[in-house]
Tab-separated table of C-alpha atoms and ligand atoms in Angstrom:
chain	number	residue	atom	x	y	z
A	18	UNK	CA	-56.528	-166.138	-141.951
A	19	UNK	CA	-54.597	-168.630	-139.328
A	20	UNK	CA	-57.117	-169.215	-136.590
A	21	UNK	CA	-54.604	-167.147	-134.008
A	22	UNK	CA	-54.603	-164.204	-136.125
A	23	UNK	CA	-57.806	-164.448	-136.471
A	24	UNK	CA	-58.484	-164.610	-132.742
A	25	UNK	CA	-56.008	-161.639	-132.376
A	26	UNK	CA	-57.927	-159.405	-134.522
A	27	UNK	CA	-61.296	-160.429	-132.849
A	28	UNK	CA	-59.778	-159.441	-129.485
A	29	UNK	CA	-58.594	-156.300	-131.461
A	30	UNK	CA	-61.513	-155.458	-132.886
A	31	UNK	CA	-63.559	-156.012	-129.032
A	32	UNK	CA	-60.625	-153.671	-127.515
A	33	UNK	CA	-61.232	-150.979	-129.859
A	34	UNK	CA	-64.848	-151.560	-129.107
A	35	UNK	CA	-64.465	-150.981	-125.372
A	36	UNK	CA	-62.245	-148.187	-125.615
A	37	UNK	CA	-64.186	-146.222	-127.894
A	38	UNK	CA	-60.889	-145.625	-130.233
A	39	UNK	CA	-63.521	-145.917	-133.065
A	40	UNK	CA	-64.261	-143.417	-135.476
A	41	UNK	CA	-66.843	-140.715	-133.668
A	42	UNK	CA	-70.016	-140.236	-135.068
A	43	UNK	CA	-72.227	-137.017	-134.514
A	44	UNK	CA	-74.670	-138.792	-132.177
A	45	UNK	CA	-71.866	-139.508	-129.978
A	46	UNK	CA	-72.181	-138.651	-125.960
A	47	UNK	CA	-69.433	-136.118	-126.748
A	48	UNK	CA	-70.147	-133.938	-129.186
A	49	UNK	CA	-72.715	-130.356	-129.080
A	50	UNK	CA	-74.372	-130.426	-131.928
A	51	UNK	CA	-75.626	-126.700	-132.527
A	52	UNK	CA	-78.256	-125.550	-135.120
A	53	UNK	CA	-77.972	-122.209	-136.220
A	54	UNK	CA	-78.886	-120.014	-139.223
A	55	UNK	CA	-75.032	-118.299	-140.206
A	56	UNK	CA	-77.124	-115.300	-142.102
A	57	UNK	CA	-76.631	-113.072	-139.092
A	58	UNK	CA	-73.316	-111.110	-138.208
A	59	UNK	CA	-71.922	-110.771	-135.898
A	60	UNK	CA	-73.701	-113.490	-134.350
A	61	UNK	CA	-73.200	-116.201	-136.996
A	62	UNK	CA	-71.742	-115.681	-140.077
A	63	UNK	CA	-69.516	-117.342	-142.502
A	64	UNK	CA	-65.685	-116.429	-142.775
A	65	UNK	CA	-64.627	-118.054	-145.718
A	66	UNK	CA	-65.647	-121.655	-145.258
A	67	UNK	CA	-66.415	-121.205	-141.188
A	68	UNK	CA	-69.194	-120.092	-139.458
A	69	UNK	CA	-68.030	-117.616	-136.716
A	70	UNK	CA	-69.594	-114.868	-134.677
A	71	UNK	CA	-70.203	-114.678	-131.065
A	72	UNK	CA	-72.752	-117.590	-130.301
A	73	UNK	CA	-70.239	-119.615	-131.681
A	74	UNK	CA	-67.680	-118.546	-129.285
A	75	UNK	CA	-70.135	-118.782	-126.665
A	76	UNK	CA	-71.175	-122.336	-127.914
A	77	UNK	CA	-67.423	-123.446	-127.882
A	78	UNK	CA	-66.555	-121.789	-124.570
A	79	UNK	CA	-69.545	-124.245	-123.123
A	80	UNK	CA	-68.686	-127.148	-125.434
A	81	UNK	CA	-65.012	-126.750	-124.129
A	82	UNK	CA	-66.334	-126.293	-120.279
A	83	UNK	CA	-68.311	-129.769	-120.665
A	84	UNK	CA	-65.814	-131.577	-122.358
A	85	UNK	CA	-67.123	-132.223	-125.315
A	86	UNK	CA	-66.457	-131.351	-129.266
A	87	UNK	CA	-68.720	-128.665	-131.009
A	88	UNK	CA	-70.562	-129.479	-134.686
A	89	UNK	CA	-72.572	-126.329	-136.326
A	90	UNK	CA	-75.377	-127.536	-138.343
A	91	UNK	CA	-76.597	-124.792	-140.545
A	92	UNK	CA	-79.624	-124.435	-141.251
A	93	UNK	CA	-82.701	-122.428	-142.762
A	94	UNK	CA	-83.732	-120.111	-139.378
A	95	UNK	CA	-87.398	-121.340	-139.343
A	96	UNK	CA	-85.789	-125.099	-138.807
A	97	UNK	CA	-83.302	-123.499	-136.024
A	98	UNK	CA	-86.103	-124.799	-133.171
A	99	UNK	CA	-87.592	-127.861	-134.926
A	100	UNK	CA	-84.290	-129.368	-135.140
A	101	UNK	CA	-83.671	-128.944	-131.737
A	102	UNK	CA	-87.407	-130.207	-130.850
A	103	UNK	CA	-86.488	-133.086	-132.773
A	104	UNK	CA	-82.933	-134.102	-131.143
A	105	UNK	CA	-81.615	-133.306	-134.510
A	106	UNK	CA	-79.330	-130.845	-132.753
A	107	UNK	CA	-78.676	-130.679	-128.795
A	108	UNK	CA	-79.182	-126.502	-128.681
A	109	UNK	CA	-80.459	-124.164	-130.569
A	110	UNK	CA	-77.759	-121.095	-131.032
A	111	UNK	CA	-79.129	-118.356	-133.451
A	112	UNK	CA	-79.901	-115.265	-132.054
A	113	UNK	CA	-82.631	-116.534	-130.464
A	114	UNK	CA	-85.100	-114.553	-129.264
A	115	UNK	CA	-87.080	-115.889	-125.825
A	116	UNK	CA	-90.575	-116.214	-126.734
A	117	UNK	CA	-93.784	-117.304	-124.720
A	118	UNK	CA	-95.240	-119.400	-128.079
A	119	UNK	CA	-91.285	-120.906	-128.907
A	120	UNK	CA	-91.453	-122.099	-125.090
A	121	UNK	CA	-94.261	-124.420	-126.235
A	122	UNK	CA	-91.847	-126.219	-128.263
A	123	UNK	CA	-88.195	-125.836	-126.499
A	124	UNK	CA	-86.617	-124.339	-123.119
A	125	UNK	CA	-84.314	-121.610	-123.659
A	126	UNK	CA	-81.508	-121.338	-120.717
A	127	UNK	CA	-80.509	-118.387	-118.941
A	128	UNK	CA	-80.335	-114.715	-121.762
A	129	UNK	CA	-77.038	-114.145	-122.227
A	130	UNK	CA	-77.565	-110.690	-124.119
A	131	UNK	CA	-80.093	-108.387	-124.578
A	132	UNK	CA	-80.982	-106.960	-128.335
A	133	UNK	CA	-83.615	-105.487	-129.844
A	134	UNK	CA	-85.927	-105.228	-133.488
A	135	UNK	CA	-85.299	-102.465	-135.214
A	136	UNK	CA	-85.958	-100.520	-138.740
A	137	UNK	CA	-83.876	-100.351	-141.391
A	138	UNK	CA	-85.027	-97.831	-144.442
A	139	UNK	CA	-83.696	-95.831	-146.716
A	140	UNK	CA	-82.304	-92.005	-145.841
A	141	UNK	CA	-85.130	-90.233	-147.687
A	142	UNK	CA	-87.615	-92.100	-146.103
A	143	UNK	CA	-90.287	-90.605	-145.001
A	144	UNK	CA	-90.619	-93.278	-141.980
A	145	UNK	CA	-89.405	-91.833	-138.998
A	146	UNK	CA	-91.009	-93.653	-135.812
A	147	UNK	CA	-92.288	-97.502	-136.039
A	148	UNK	CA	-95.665	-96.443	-136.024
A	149	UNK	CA	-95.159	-94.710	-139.769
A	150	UNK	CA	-95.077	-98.520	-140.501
A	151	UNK	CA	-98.802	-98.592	-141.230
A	152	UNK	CA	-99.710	-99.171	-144.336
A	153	UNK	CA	-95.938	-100.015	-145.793
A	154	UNK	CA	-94.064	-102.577	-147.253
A	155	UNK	CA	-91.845	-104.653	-144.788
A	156	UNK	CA	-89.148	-106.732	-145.541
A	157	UNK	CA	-88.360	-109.800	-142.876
A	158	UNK	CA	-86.753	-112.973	-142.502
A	159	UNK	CA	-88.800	-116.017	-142.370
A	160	UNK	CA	-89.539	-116.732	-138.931
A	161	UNK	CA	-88.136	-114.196	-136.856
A	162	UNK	CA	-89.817	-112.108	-134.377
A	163	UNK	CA	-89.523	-109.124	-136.877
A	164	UNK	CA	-91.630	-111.804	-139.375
A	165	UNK	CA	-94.237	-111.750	-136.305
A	166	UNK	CA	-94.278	-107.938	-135.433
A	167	UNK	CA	-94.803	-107.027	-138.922
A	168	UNK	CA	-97.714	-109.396	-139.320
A	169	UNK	CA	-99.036	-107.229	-136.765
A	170	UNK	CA	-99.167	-103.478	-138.532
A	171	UNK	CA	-102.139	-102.606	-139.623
A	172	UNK	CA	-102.515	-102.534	-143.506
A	173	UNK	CA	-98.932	-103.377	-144.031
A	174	UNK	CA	-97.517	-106.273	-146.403
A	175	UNK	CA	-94.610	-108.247	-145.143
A	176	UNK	CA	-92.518	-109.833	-147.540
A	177	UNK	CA	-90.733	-112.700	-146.403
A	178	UNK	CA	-87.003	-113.960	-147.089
A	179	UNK	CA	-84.832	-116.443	-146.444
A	180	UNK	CA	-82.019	-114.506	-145.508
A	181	UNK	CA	-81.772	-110.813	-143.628
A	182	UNK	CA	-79.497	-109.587	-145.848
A	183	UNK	CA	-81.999	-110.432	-148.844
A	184	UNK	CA	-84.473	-108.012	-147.521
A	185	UNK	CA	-81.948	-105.633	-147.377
A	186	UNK	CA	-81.283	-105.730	-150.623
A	187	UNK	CA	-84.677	-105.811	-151.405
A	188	UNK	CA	-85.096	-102.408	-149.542
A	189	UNK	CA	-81.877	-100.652	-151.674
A	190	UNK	CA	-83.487	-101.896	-155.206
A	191	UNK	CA	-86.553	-99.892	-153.315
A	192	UNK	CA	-89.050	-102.819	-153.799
A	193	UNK	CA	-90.108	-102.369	-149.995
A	194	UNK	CA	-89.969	-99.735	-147.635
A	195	UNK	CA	-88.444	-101.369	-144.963
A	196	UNK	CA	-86.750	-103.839	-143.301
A	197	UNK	CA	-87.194	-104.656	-139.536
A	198	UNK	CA	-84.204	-106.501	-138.151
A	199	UNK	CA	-82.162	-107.411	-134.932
A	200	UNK	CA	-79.911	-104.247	-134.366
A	201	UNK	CA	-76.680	-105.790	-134.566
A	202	UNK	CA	-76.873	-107.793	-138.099
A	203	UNK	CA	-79.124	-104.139	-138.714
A	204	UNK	CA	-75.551	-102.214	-138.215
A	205	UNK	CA	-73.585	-104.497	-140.291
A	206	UNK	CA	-75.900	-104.630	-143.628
A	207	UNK	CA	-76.387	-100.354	-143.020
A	208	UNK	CA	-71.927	-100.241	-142.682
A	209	UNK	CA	-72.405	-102.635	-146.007
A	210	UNK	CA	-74.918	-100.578	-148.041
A	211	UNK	CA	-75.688	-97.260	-149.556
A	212	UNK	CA	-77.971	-94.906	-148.314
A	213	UNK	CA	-79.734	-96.946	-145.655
A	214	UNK	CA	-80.193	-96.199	-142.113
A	215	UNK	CA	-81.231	-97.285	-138.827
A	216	UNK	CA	-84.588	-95.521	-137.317
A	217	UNK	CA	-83.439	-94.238	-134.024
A	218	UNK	CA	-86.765	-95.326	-131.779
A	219	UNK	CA	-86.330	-99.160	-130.976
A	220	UNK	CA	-89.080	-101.173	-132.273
A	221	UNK	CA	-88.672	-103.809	-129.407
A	222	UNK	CA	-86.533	-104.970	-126.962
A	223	UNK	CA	-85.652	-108.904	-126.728
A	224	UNK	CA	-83.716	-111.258	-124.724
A	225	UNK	CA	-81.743	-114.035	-126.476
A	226	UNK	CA	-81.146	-117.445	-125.018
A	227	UNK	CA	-80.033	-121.005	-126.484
A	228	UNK	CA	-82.367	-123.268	-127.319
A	229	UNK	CA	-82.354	-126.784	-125.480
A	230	UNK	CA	-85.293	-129.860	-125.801
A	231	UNK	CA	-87.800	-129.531	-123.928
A	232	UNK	CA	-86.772	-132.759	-121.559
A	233	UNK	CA	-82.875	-132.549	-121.636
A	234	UNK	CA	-82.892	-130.221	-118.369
A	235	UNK	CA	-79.886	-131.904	-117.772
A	236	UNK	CA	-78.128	-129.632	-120.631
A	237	UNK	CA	-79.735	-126.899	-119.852
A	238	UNK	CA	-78.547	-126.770	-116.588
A	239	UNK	CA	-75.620	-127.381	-116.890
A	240	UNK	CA	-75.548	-124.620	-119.710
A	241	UNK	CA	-76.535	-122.292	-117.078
A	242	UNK	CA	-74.265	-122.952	-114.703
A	243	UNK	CA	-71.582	-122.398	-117.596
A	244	UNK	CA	-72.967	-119.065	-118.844
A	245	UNK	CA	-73.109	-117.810	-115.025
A	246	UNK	CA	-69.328	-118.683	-115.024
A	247	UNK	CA	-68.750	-117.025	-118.298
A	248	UNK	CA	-71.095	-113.676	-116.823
A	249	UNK	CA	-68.518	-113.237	-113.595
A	250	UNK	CA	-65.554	-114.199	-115.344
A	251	UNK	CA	-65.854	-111.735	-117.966
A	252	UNK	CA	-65.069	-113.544	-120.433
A	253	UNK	CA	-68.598	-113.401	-121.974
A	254	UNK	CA	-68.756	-109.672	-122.246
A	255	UNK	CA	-65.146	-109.891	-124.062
A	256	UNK	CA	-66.517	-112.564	-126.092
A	257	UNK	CA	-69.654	-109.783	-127.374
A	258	UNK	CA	-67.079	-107.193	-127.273
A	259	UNK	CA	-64.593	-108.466	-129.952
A	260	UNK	CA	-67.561	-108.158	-132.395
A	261	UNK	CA	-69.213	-105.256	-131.113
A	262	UNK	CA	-67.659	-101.867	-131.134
A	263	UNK	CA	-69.242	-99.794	-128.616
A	264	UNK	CA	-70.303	-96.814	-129.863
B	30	LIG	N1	-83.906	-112.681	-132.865
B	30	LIG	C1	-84.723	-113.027	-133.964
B	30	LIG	C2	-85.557	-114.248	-133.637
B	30	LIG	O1	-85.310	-114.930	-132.716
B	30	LIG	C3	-83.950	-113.271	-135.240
B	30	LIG	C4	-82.887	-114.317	-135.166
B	30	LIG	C5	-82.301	-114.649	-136.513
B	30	LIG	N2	-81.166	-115.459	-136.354
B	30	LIG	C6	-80.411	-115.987	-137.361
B	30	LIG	N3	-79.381	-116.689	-137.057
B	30	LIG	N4	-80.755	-115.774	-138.582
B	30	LIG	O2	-86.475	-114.559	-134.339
C-alpha cells in the first residue's frame, strides 16, 4: 500500500471507530438482552423460528421506549435468574413470579400482571380441591414456584421437567396425577389435549415482574417508569389482551 492510502485507511478505520459504524456486538450500550424460557404460551413461545408472546411485546415496547435493540436469549427456566445475576442478560422476562428467596439474588421491577398456580388433571380424576394433592404424583417444571409448592404436600412425589408441556404429557400417558402450572400456559396445553382439565379452586395467586441485577437500579427504574406509561396508556392491557381471550 502507497503510504497516502495507507494513511487514508488509518484515518478510515479511526472514523469508523469514533462513530461507532462498526459491526454491534451483544454487549453493546444499546441492546436489551432478555433471558427467557419460550416453553410458556402465551407468554413466550416459539412461532415458527421466533419467540413471541406477551413479555416479548412488553420487552420490545420498553426496548423501543429506551432506544435500544432487543436480543432474546433462550434459555433452560432454572438459568432465567442466574443469567441475569450474572450480567449474562440485562432482565429477566419469563413469567416471573416475585419471590422473597429470588429477591436474594435479583430485583424484580414494578408486576405488570397478576397470575396464579393452578392444577391441571385429568377429567376422571378424583382430585377436586388442591388439598386432594396429598399423597399424589405431581408433575412440575424445574424451578418454578409450582416445583416449590409441590415440594411442600405432604407425602406427595414431584416429578420434575424441563418443559411445562412435558409434564403435561406426562399427566395424559397417566404416569402422574397432576400437573400444577401457571393458569395461562395451564389453558393452552388443556385447549391442546384430551381429556384434561383445570381444577376450579386456585392453588395460589402470584405477581409477575422482570427480572433486573441486583445493582443496575438504573434499568430498573427506568423500566418502571416505562411500564407505568404502558399501565395508563393502555397499551399494556391490549398488549395481554391480544393473547388472552377473556372469558
Ligand atoms: N411463574 C412461575 C415461576 O416464576 C413459572 C414461570 C415459567 N416461565 C417460563 N418461561 N417457563 O416460577
Amino acid at each position: 500500500m502507497k503510504k497516502k492510502s495507507f494513511v487514508l485507511a488509518a484515518v478510515m478505520v479511526a472514523v469508523l471507530a469514533l462513530t461507532g459504524c462498526g459491526k454491534k456486538d451483544s454487549s453493546s450500550d444499546d441492546t436489551l438482552v432478555m433471558a427467557t424460557n419460550a416453553e410458556f404460551p402465551p407468554y413466550e413461545y416459539y412461532e415458527g423460528q421466533d419467540i413471541v408472546g406477551i413479555d416479548v411485546e412488553i420487552a420490545q415496547a420498553i426496548a423501543d421506549e429506551l432506544g435500544m435493540t432487543l436480543k432474546i436469549e433462550d434459555t433452560a427456566f432454572d438459568s432465567v435468574i442466574t443469567s441475569v445475576q450474572t450480567g449474562k442478560a440485562d432482565i429477566g422476562v419469563a413469567g416471573l413470579t416475585v419471590r422473597a428467596d429470588r429477591l436474594e439474588n435479583v430485583d424484580f421491577t414494578d408486576s405488570y400482571t397478576t397470575a396464579a398456580q393452578v392444577i391441571i388433571i385429568k377429567e376422571d380424576s378424583d382430585i377436586l380441591i388442591p388439598d386432594d394433592l396429598e399423597g399424589k404424583k405431581i408433575g412440575v417444571q424445574l424451578g418454578t414456584t409450582g416445583d416449590i409448592y409441590a415440594d411442600d404436600i405432604s407425602d406427595a412425589t414431584v416429578e420434575r421437567y424441563n418443559k411445562g408441556f412435558e409434564a403435561v404429557q406426562s399427566l395424559t400417558q397417566g404416569k402422574i396425577d397432576a400437573v400444577i402450572i401457571d393458569r395461562e400456559p395451564a389453558k393452552v396445553f388443556v385447549s391442546e389435549n384430551e381429556g384434561l382439565k383445570i381444577v376450579d379452586e386456585e392453588f395460589t395467586l402470584e405477581d409477575y415482574a422482570i427480572a433486573v441485577a441486583k445493582d443496575n437500579t438504573e434499568l430498573k427504574d427506568k423500566i418502571n417508569q416505562v411500564l407505568s406509561e404502558l399501565k395508563d396508556s393502555g397499551k399494556l392491557q391490549e398488549i395481554i389482551d391480544k393473547y388472552i381471550v377473556a372469558e
